[in-house]
JSON list of C-alpha atoms in Angstrom, two decimals:
[
{"chain": "A", "resi": 327, "resn": "MET", "atom": "CA", "xyz": [-26.86, -4.34, -14.62]},
{"chain": "A", "resi": 328, "resn": "ALA", "atom": "CA", "xyz": [-24.25, -6.68, -13.14]},
{"chain": "A", "resi": 329, "resn": "PHE", "atom": "CA", "xyz": [-21.08, -4.73, -12.42]},
{"chain": "A", "resi": 330, "resn": "SER", "atom": "CA", "xyz": [-17.82, -6.43, -13.42]},
{"chain": "A", "resi": 331, "resn": "LEU", "atom": "CA", "xyz": [-14.33, -5.06, -12.76]},
{"chain": "A", "resi": 332, "resn": "SER", "atom": "CA", "xyz": [-12.96, -7.38, -15.44]},
{"chain": "A", "resi": 333, "resn": "ALA", "atom": "CA", "xyz": [-14.74, -5.28, -18.04]},
{"chain": "A", "resi": 334, "resn": "LEU", "atom": "CA", "xyz": [-12.37, -2.44, -17.22]},
{"chain": "A", "resi": 335, "resn": "ALA", "atom": "CA", "xyz": [-9.46, -4.38, -18.71]},
{"chain": "A", "resi": 336, "resn": "GLN", "atom": "CA", "xyz": [-10.86, -4.41, -22.27]},
{"chain": "A", "resi": 337, "resn": "PRO", "atom": "CA", "xyz": [-13.16, -1.40, -22.78]},
{"chain": "A", "resi": 338, "resn": "PRO", "atom": "CA", "xyz": [-15.19, -0.95, -25.98]},
{"chain": "A", "resi": 339, "resn": "SER", "atom": "CA", "xyz": [-14.52, 1.80, -28.48]},
{"chain": "A", "resi": 340, "resn": "LEU", "atom": "CA", "xyz": [-14.30, 5.40, -27.33]},
{"chain": "A", "resi": 341, "resn": "GLY", "atom": "CA", "xyz": [-17.44, 6.39, -29.24]},
{"chain": "A", "resi": 342, "resn": "SER", "atom": "CA", "xyz": [-19.51, 3.63, -27.69]},
{"chain": "A", "resi": 343, "resn": "LEU", "atom": "CA", "xyz": [-18.28, 4.62, -24.22]},
{"chain": "A", "resi": 344, "resn": "TYR", "atom": "CA", "xyz": [-19.49, 8.19, -24.66]},
{"chain": "A", "resi": 345, "resn": "SER", "atom": "CA", "xyz": [-22.78, 6.86, -26.02]},
{"chain": "A", "resi": 346, "resn": "SER", "atom": "CA", "xyz": [-23.13, 4.46, -23.10]},
{"chain": "A", "resi": 347, "resn": "TYR", "atom": "CA", "xyz": [-22.54, 7.26, -20.61]},
{"chain": "A", "resi": 348, "resn": "GLU", "atom": "CA", "xyz": [-24.91, 9.73, -22.26]},
{"chain": "A", "resi": 349, "resn": "ASN", "atom": "CA", "xyz": [-27.72, 7.16, -22.60]},
{"chain": "A", "resi": 350, "resn": "ALA", "atom": "CA", "xyz": [-27.20, 5.35, -19.30]},
{"chain": "A", "resi": 351, "resn": "ALA", "atom": "CA", "xyz": [-30.45, 4.20, -17.72]},
{"chain": "A", "resi": 352, "resn": "ASP", "atom": "CA", "xyz": [-28.93, 3.52, -14.31]},
{"chain": "A", "resi": 353, "resn": "ASP", "atom": "CA", "xyz": [-25.93, 4.42, -12.16]},
{"chain": "A", "resi": 354, "resn": "SER", "atom": "CA", "xyz": [-24.17, 1.10, -12.75]},
{"chain": "A", "resi": 355, "resn": "THR", "atom": "CA", "xyz": [-24.08, 1.63, -16.52]},
{"chain": "A", "resi": 356, "resn": "LYS", "atom": "CA", "xyz": [-23.04, 5.27, -16.08]},
{"chain": "A", "resi": 357, "resn": "THR", "atom": "CA", "xyz": [-20.26, 4.40, -13.62]},
{"chain": "A", "resi": 358, "resn": "MET", "atom": "CA", "xyz": [-18.87, 1.61, -15.78]},
{"chain": "A", "resi": 359, "resn": "ALA", "atom": "CA", "xyz": [-18.72, 3.98, -18.76]},
{"chain": "A", "resi": 360, "resn": "LEU", "atom": "CA", "xyz": [-16.99, 6.67, -16.69]},
{"chain": "A", "resi": 361, "resn": "LEU", "atom": "CA", "xyz": [-14.40, 4.26, -15.32]},
{"chain": "A", "resi": 362, "resn": "GLN", "atom": "CA", "xyz": [-13.72, 2.88, -18.79]},
{"chain": "A", "resi": 363, "resn": "LEU", "atom": "CA", "xyz": [-13.32, 6.42, -20.14]},
{"chain": "A", "resi": 364, "resn": "ALA", "atom": "CA", "xyz": [-10.90, 7.15, -17.30]},
{"chain": "A", "resi": 365, "resn": "ASN", "atom": "CA", "xyz": [-8.97, 3.97, -18.15]},
{"chain": "A", "resi": 366, "resn": "HIS", "atom": "CA", "xyz": [-8.87, 4.95, -21.82]},
{"chain": "A", "resi": 367, "resn": "TYR", "atom": "CA", "xyz": [-7.18, 8.27, -21.07]},
{"chain": "A", "resi": 368, "resn": "PHE", "atom": "CA", "xyz": [-5.06, 7.03, -18.15]},
{"chain": "A", "resi": 369, "resn": "LEU", "atom": "CA", "xyz": [-1.34, 7.85, -18.69]},
{"chain": "A", "resi": 370, "resn": "GLN", "atom": "CA", "xyz": [-2.16, 9.30, -22.12]},
{"chain": "A", "resi": 371, "resn": "ASN", "atom": "CA", "xyz": [-4.11, 12.33, -20.95]},
{"chain": "A", "resi": 372, "resn": "MET", "atom": "CA", "xyz": [-4.16, 12.34, -17.16]},
{"chain": "A", "resi": 373, "resn": "ASP", "atom": "CA", "xyz": [-6.26, 15.50, -16.89]},
{"chain": "A", "resi": 374, "resn": "SER", "atom": "CA", "xyz": [-9.04, 13.84, -18.89]},
{"chain": "A", "resi": 375, "resn": "SER", "atom": "CA", "xyz": [-8.68, 10.64, -16.87]},
{"chain": "A", "resi": 376, "resn": "VAL", "atom": "CA", "xyz": [-9.05, 12.49, -13.56]},
{"chain": "A", "resi": 377, "resn": "TYR", "atom": "CA", "xyz": [-12.00, 14.44, -14.97]},
{"chain": "A", "resi": 378, "resn": "PHE", "atom": "CA", "xyz": [-13.90, 11.21, -15.64]},
{"chain": "A", "resi": 379, "resn": "LEU", "atom": "CA", "xyz": [-12.87, 9.77, -12.28]},
{"chain": "A", "resi": 380, "resn": "ALA", "atom": "CA", "xyz": [-14.24, 12.86, -10.57]},
{"chain": "A", "resi": 381, "resn": "LYS", "atom": "CA", "xyz": [-17.52, 12.42, -12.44]},
{"chain": "A", "resi": 382, "resn": "VAL", "atom": "CA", "xyz": [-17.84, 8.95, -10.92]},
{"chain": "A", "resi": 383, "resn": "ARG", "atom": "CA", "xyz": [-18.09, 10.67, -7.56]},
{"chain": "A", "resi": 384, "resn": "THR", "atom": "CA", "xyz": [-20.52, 13.38, -8.68]},
{"chain": "A", "resi": 385, "resn": "ASP", "atom": "CA", "xyz": [-22.69, 11.49, -11.19]},
{"chain": "A", "resi": 386, "resn": "SER", "atom": "CA", "xyz": [-23.07, 8.16, -9.37]},
{"chain": "A", "resi": 387, "resn": "LYS", "atom": "CA", "xyz": [-23.97, 9.23, -5.86]},
{"chain": "A", "resi": 388, "resn": "SER", "atom": "CA", "xyz": [-26.52, 6.46, -5.39]},
{"chain": "A", "resi": 389, "resn": "LEU", "atom": "CA", "xyz": [-24.03, 3.77, -6.33]},
{"chain": "A", "resi": 390, "resn": "ASP", "atom": "CA", "xyz": [-22.40, 1.97, -3.43]},
{"chain": "A", "resi": 391, "resn": "ILE", "atom": "CA", "xyz": [-20.15, -0.80, -4.74]},
{"chain": "A", "resi": 392, "resn": "PRO", "atom": "CA", "xyz": [-16.99, -1.03, -2.61]},
{"chain": "A", "resi": 393, "resn": "TYR", "atom": "CA", "xyz": [-14.88, -2.74, -5.29]},
{"chain": "A", "resi": 394, "resn": "VAL", "atom": "CA", "xyz": [-15.73, -0.10, -7.88]},
{"chain": "A", "resi": 395, "resn": "MET", "atom": "CA", "xyz": [-15.08, 2.84, -5.59]},
{"chain": "A", "resi": 396, "resn": "ALA", "atom": "CA", "xyz": [-11.84, 1.26, -4.32]},
{"chain": "A", "resi": 397, "resn": "HIS", "atom": "CA", "xyz": [-10.72, 1.00, -7.95]},
{"chain": "A", "resi": 398, "resn": "PHE", "atom": "CA", "xyz": [-11.64, 4.67, -8.34]},
{"chain": "A", "resi": 399, "resn": "HIS", "atom": "CA", "xyz": [-9.44, 5.64, -5.35]},
{"chain": "A", "resi": 400, "resn": "LEU", "atom": "CA", "xyz": [-6.59, 3.50, -6.69]},
{"chain": "A", "resi": 401, "resn": "LYS", "atom": "CA", "xyz": [-6.62, 5.36, -9.99]},
{"chain": "A", "resi": 402, "resn": "LEU", "atom": "CA", "xyz": [-6.58, 8.73, -8.26]},
{"chain": "A", "resi": 403, "resn": "GLY", "atom": "CA", "xyz": [-3.78, 7.52, -6.00]},
{"chain": "A", "resi": 404, "resn": "ILE", "atom": "CA", "xyz": [-1.66, 6.55, -9.00]},
{"chain": "A", "resi": 405, "resn": "PHE", "atom": "CA", "xyz": [-2.37, 9.93, -10.57]},
{"chain": "A", "resi": 406, "resn": "TYR", "atom": "CA", "xyz": [-1.15, 11.78, -7.48]},
{"chain": "A", "resi": 407, "resn": "SER", "atom": "CA", "xyz": [1.93, 9.57, -7.20]},
{"chain": "A", "resi": 408, "resn": "ILE", "atom": "CA", "xyz": [2.87, 10.23, -10.83]},
{"chain": "A", "resi": 409, "resn": "ASN", "atom": "CA", "xyz": [2.41, 13.95, -10.17]},
{"chain": "A", "resi": 410, "resn": "SER", "atom": "CA", "xyz": [4.72, 13.84, -7.12]},
{"chain": "A", "resi": 411, "resn": "ASP", "atom": "CA", "xyz": [2.02, 14.32, -4.50]},
{"chain": "A", "resi": 412, "resn": "PRO", "atom": "CA", "xyz": [2.53, 11.23, -2.31]},
{"chain": "A", "resi": 413, "resn": "ASN", "atom": "CA", "xyz": [0.43, 12.54, 0.57]},
{"chain": "A", "resi": 414, "resn": "LYS", "atom": "CA", "xyz": [-2.65, 12.85, -1.65]},
{"chain": "A", "resi": 415, "resn": "CYS", "atom": "CA", "xyz": [-1.80, 9.45, -3.10]},
{"chain": "A", "resi": 416, "resn": "LEU", "atom": "CA", "xyz": [-1.82, 7.92, 0.39]},
{"chain": "A", "resi": 417, "resn": "GLU", "atom": "CA", "xyz": [-5.12, 9.60, 1.21]},
{"chain": "A", "resi": 418, "resn": "GLU", "atom": "CA", "xyz": [-6.82, 8.09, -1.84]},
{"chain": "A", "resi": 419, "resn": "CYS", "atom": "CA", "xyz": [-5.34, 4.60, -1.49]},
{"chain": "A", "resi": 420, "resn": "PHE", "atom": "CA", "xyz": [-6.20, 4.32, 2.20]},
{"chain": "A", "resi": 421, "resn": "LYS", "atom": "CA", "xyz": [-9.78, 5.26, 1.31]},
{"chain": "A", "resi": 422, "resn": "GLY", "atom": "CA", "xyz": [-9.74, 2.36, -1.12]},
{"chain": "A", "resi": 423, "resn": "LEU", "atom": "CA", "xyz": [-8.48, -0.07, 1.52]},
{"chain": "A", "resi": 424, "resn": "VAL", "atom": "CA", "xyz": [-11.14, 1.06, 4.01]},
{"chain": "A", "resi": 425, "resn": "LEU", "atom": "CA", "xyz": [-13.84, 0.31, 1.45]},
{"chain": "A", "resi": 426, "resn": "LEU", "atom": "CA", "xyz": [-12.56, -3.27, 1.13]},
{"chain": "A", "resi": 427, "resn": "GLU", "atom": "CA", "xyz": [-12.31, -3.98, 4.86]},
{"chain": "A", "resi": 428, "resn": "THR", "atom": "CA", "xyz": [-15.63, -5.83, 5.05]},
{"chain": "A", "resi": 429, "resn": "GLU", "atom": "CA", "xyz": [-15.42, -7.33, 1.56]},
{"chain": "A", "resi": 430, "resn": "THR", "atom": "CA", "xyz": [-13.99, -10.65, 0.38]},
{"chain": "A", "resi": 431, "resn": "GLY", "atom": "CA", "xyz": [-11.80, -11.40, -2.62]},
{"chain": "A", "resi": 432, "resn": "ALA", "atom": "CA", "xyz": [-10.36, -8.67, -4.86]},
{"chain": "A", "resi": 433, "resn": "GLY", "atom": "CA", "xyz": [-6.81, -9.82, -4.11]},
{"chain": "A", "resi": 434, "resn": "LYS", "atom": "CA", "xyz": [-5.41, -8.07, -7.17]},
{"chain": "A", "resi": 435, "resn": "LEU", "atom": "CA", "xyz": [-7.05, -4.77, -6.21]},
{"chain": "A", "resi": 436, "resn": "ARG", "atom": "CA", "xyz": [-5.82, -5.06, -2.61]},
{"chain": "A", "resi": 437, "resn": "SER", "atom": "CA", "xyz": [-2.32, -5.83, -3.85]},
{"chain": "A", "resi": 438, "resn": "SER", "atom": "CA", "xyz": [-2.37, -2.81, -6.15]},
{"chain": "A", "resi": 439, "resn": "LEU", "atom": "CA", "xyz": [-3.56, -0.44, -3.41]},
{"chain": "A", "resi": 440, "resn": "ASN", "atom": "CA", "xyz": [-0.86, -1.62, -0.98]},
{"chain": "A", "resi": 441, "resn": "ASN", "atom": "CA", "xyz": [1.77, -1.44, -3.70]},
{"chain": "A", "resi": 442, "resn": "VAL", "atom": "CA", "xyz": [0.93, 2.16, -4.58]},
{"chain": "A", "resi": 443, "resn": "ILE", "atom": "CA", "xyz": [1.00, 3.03, -0.86]},
{"chain": "A", "resi": 444, "resn": "GLY", "atom": "CA", "xyz": [4.49, 1.50, -0.80]},
{"chain": "A", "resi": 445, "resn": "VAL", "atom": "CA", "xyz": [5.50, 3.69, -3.72]},
{"chain": "A", "resi": 446, "resn": "ALA", "atom": "CA", "xyz": [4.15, 6.81, -1.99]},
{"chain": "A", "resi": 447, "resn": "TYR", "atom": "CA", "xyz": [6.03, 6.10, 1.24]},
{"chain": "A", "resi": 448, "resn": "GLY", "atom": "CA", "xyz": [9.15, 5.56, -0.86]},
{"chain": "A", "resi": 449, "resn": "GLN", "atom": "CA", "xyz": [8.64, 8.98, -2.40]},
{"chain": "A", "resi": 450, "resn": "LEU", "atom": "CA", "xyz": [8.45, 10.38, 1.14]},
{"chain": "A", "resi": 451, "resn": "GLU", "atom": "CA", "xyz": [11.71, 8.57, 2.01]},
{"chain": "A", "resi": 452, "resn": "GLN", "atom": "CA", "xyz": [9.86, 6.52, 4.64]},
{"chain": "A", "resi": 453, "resn": "LEU", "atom": "CA", "xyz": [11.48, 3.36, 3.41]},
{"chain": "A", "resi": 454, "resn": "GLU", "atom": "CA", "xyz": [10.60, 1.06, 6.30]},
{"chain": "A", "resi": 455, "resn": "ARG", "atom": "CA", "xyz": [6.91, 1.89, 5.93]},
{"chain": "A", "resi": 456, "resn": "SER", "atom": "CA", "xyz": [7.26, 1.47, 2.19]},
{"chain": "A", "resi": 457, "resn": "ILE", "atom": "CA", "xyz": [8.60, -2.05, 2.72]},
{"chain": "A", "resi": 458, "resn": "GLU", "atom": "CA", "xyz": [5.74, -2.79, 5.11]},
{"chain": "A", "resi": 459, "resn": "TYR", "atom": "CA", "xyz": [3.16, -2.10, 2.41]},
{"chain": "A", "resi": 460, "resn": "TYR", "atom": "CA", "xyz": [5.14, -3.83, -0.33]},
{"chain": "A", "resi": 461, "resn": "GLU", "atom": "CA", "xyz": [5.12, -6.89, 1.95]},
{"chain": "A", "resi": 462, "resn": "LYS", "atom": "CA", "xyz": [1.33, -6.63, 2.31]},
{"chain": "A", "resi": 463, "resn": "SER", "atom": "CA", "xyz": [1.01, -6.37, -1.46]},
{"chain": "A", "resi": 464, "resn": "LEU", "atom": "CA", "xyz": [3.29, -9.39, -1.82]},
{"chain": "A", "resi": 465, "resn": "ARG", "atom": "CA", "xyz": [1.05, -11.46, 0.48]},
{"chain": "A", "resi": 466, "resn": "TYR", "atom": "CA", "xyz": [-1.96, -10.79, -1.75]},
{"chain": "A", "resi": 467, "resn": "ASP", "atom": "CA", "xyz": [0.07, -11.60, -4.87]},
{"chain": "A", "resi": 468, "resn": "ARG", "atom": "CA", "xyz": [1.00, -14.94, -3.35]},
{"chain": "A", "resi": 469, "resn": "GLU", "atom": "CA", "xyz": [-2.59, -15.66, -2.33]},
{"chain": "A", "resi": 470, "resn": "ILE", "atom": "CA", "xyz": [-3.77, -15.28, -5.93]},
{"chain": "A", "resi": 471, "resn": "ASN", "atom": "CA", "xyz": [-0.55, -16.78, -7.37]},
{"chain": "A", "resi": 472, "resn": "ASP", "atom": "CA", "xyz": [0.24, -13.68, -9.42]},
{"chain": "A", "resi": 473, "resn": "ARG", "atom": "CA", "xyz": [3.85, -14.53, -10.21]},
{"chain": "A", "resi": 474, "resn": "VAL", "atom": "CA", "xyz": [4.49, -11.35, -12.20]},
{"chain": "A", "resi": 475, "resn": "GLY", "atom": "CA", "xyz": [3.18, -9.35, -9.25]},
{"chain": "A", "resi": 476, "resn": "ILE", "atom": "CA", "xyz": [5.29, -11.39, -6.82]},
{"chain": "A", "resi": 477, "resn": "SER", "atom": "CA", "xyz": [8.43, -10.67, -8.83]},
{"chain": "A", "resi": 478, "resn": "LYS", "atom": "CA", "xyz": [7.67, -6.94, -9.01]},
{"chain": "A", "resi": 479, "resn": "ARG", "atom": "CA", "xyz": [6.99, -6.69, -5.31]},
{"chain": "A", "resi": 480, "resn": "LEU", "atom": "CA", "xyz": [10.18, -8.59, -4.42]},
{"chain": "A", "resi": 481, "resn": "ASN", "atom": "CA", "xyz": [12.10, -6.20, -6.66]},
{"chain": "A", "resi": 482, "resn": "ASN", "atom": "CA", "xyz": [10.48, -3.17, -4.99]},
{"chain": "A", "resi": 483, "resn": "ILE", "atom": "CA", "xyz": [11.36, -4.48, -1.52]},
{"chain": "A", "resi": 484, "resn": "CYS", "atom": "CA", "xyz": [14.93, -5.13, -2.58]},
{"chain": "A", "resi": 485, "resn": "THR", "atom": "CA", "xyz": [15.31, -1.64, -3.96]},
{"chain": "A", "resi": 486, "resn": "ASN", "atom": "CA", "xyz": [14.31, -0.18, -0.60]},
{"chain": "A", "resi": 487, "resn": "TYR", "atom": "CA", "xyz": [16.64, -2.46, 1.32]},
{"chain": "A", "resi": 488, "resn": "THR", "atom": "CA", "xyz": [19.45, -1.35, -0.97]},
{"chain": "A", "resi": 489, "resn": "ARG", "atom": "CA", "xyz": [18.57, 2.31, -0.32]},
{"chain": "A", "resi": 490, "resn": "LEU", "atom": "CA", "xyz": [18.62, 1.58, 3.42]},
{"chain": "A", "resi": 491, "resn": "GLY", "atom": "CA", "xyz": [22.07, 0.01, 3.11]},
{"chain": "A", "resi": 492, "resn": "MET", "atom": "CA", "xyz": [20.70, -3.40, 4.19]},
{"chain": "A", "resi": 493, "resn": "VAL", "atom": "CA", "xyz": [22.46, -5.16, 1.37]},
{"chain": "A", "resi": 494, "resn": "ASP", "atom": "CA", "xyz": [22.19, -8.73, 2.65]},
{"chain": "A", "resi": 495, "resn": "SER", "atom": "CA", "xyz": [18.39, -8.43, 2.83]},
{"chain": "A", "resi": 496, "resn": "ALA", "atom": "CA", "xyz": [18.32, -6.83, -0.61]},
{"chain": "A", "resi": 497, "resn": "ILE", "atom": "CA", "xyz": [20.34, -9.66, -2.15]},
{"chain": "A", "resi": 498, "resn": "MET", "atom": "CA", "xyz": [18.04, -12.26, -0.55]},
{"chain": "A", "resi": 499, "resn": "TYR", "atom": "CA", "xyz": [14.93, -10.69, -2.10]},
{"chain": "A", "resi": 500, "resn": "TYR", "atom": "CA", "xyz": [16.60, -10.03, -5.45]},
{"chain": "A", "resi": 501, "resn": "THR", "atom": "CA", "xyz": [17.62, -13.69, -5.63]},
{"chain": "A", "resi": 502, "resn": "ALA", "atom": "CA", "xyz": [14.02, -14.77, -4.97]},
{"chain": "A", "resi": 503, "resn": "ALA", "atom": "CA", "xyz": [12.76, -12.40, -7.69]},
{"chain": "A", "resi": 504, "resn": "LEU", "atom": "CA", "xyz": [15.41, -13.67, -10.09]},
{"chain": "A", "resi": 505, "resn": "THR", "atom": "CA", "xyz": [14.33, -17.28, -9.49]},
{"chain": "A", "resi": 506, "resn": "ILE", "atom": "CA", "xyz": [10.72, -16.47, -10.41]},
{"chain": "A", "resi": 507, "resn": "LYS", "atom": "CA", "xyz": [11.72, -14.53, -13.52]},
{"chain": "A", "resi": 508, "resn": "ARG", "atom": "CA", "xyz": [13.96, -17.37, -14.70]},
{"chain": "A", "resi": 509, "resn": "GLU", "atom": "CA", "xyz": [11.26, -19.98, -14.13]},
{"chain": "A", "resi": 510, "resn": "ASP", "atom": "CA", "xyz": [8.63, -17.93, -15.95]},
{"chain": "A", "resi": 511, "resn": "LYS", "atom": "CA", "xyz": [11.04, -16.65, -18.64]},
{"chain": "A", "resi": 512, "resn": "LEU", "atom": "CA", "xyz": [10.31, -13.03, -17.76]},
{"chain": "A", "resi": 513, "resn": "ASN", "atom": "CA", "xyz": [12.52, -10.01, -18.50]},
{"chain": "A", "resi": 514, "resn": "LEU", "atom": "CA", "xyz": [15.62, -10.34, -16.33]},
{"chain": "A", "resi": 515, "resn": "GLY", "atom": "CA", "xyz": [17.30, -7.01, -17.10]},
{"chain": "A", "resi": 516, "resn": "ALA", "atom": "CA", "xyz": [16.12, -4.96, -14.11]},
{"chain": "A", "resi": 517, "resn": "ILE", "atom": "CA", "xyz": [16.73, -7.78, -11.65]},
{"chain": "A", "resi": 518, "resn": "TYR", "atom": "CA", "xyz": [20.28, -8.41, -12.92]},
{"chain": "A", "resi": 519, "resn": "HIS", "atom": "CA", "xyz": [21.05, -4.69, -12.71]},
{"chain": "A", "resi": 520, "resn": "ASN", "atom": "CA", "xyz": [19.69, -4.28, -9.18]},
{"chain": "A", "resi": 521, "resn": "LEU", "atom": "CA", "xyz": [21.34, -7.47, -7.98]},
{"chain": "A", "resi": 522, "resn": "ALA", "atom": "CA", "xyz": [24.68, -6.32, -9.35]},
{"chain": "A", "resi": 523, "resn": "VAL", "atom": "CA", "xyz": [24.29, -2.96, -7.57]},
{"chain": "A", "resi": 524, "resn": "SER", "atom": "CA", "xyz": [23.60, -4.76, -4.29]},
{"chain": "A", "resi": 525, "resn": "PHE", "atom": "CA", "xyz": [26.61, -7.03, -4.66]},
{"chain": "A", "resi": 526, "resn": "TYR", "atom": "CA", "xyz": [28.75, -4.03, -5.51]},
{"chain": "A", "resi": 527, "resn": "ARG", "atom": "CA", "xyz": [27.61, -2.16, -2.42]},
{"chain": "A", "resi": 528, "resn": "ALA", "atom": "CA", "xyz": [28.37, -5.25, -0.38]},
{"chain": "A", "resi": 529, "resn": "GLU", "atom": "CA", "xyz": [31.85, -5.18, -1.95]},
{"chain": "A", "resi": 530, "resn": "SER", "atom": "CA", "xyz": [31.28, -8.65, -3.41]},
{"chain": "A", "resi": 531, "resn": "TYR", "atom": "CA", "xyz": [32.80, -7.68, -6.74]},
{"chain": "A", "resi": 532, "resn": "ASP", "atom": "CA", "xyz": [33.06, -11.19, -8.19]},
{"chain": "A", "resi": 533, "resn": "SER", "atom": "CA", "xyz": [29.39, -11.87, -7.55]},
{"chain": "A", "resi": 534, "resn": "ALA", "atom": "CA", "xyz": [28.50, -8.47, -9.03]},
{"chain": "A", "resi": 535, "resn": "GLN", "atom": "CA", "xyz": [29.52, -9.75, -12.45]},
{"chain": "A", "resi": 536, "resn": "VAL", "atom": "CA", "xyz": [26.14, -11.38, -12.99]}
]
């Protein structure tokens, strides 16, 4: 069976996923079903999602597909970040990056792993390191021309610069994010708010009235 990460975006019905897992003839089919089940429950029932992610590790021992396992570590990393365990989050996401070291492509997955690492370092108040990984994520977003991702990463970087009191740098990145959102007609609310906060902290009160 050819393994495709794109299939994770639009999984079949829940019943067919359970059937696919129970009747799987090979590890690829079983792993795809488990990952899709984990995706189905992700953010709705995190305990169930992590249960199916764990089964990927135990039920698919013969499977060695770096992209798939990196996706698995990304999901666990997000879970730990949401549950305020940034150190475990970092552990999982770095495992994912190691798996991709000798692989090509997967820019979106690499961007996501670096972004979640940035989030975890932010949770640990290691803001400079957080920016470092947001910048890495941003580079992958630019390589694949993911303009929504670019805007989000710019916004994340700006937020950290604002927290560090480096307001001029924050304003520069917020302005770049704002330009992309205007061009692509994306939601401007968060950018306007953050930009206004930065101007206010820089005591540029007239500019803050964006």
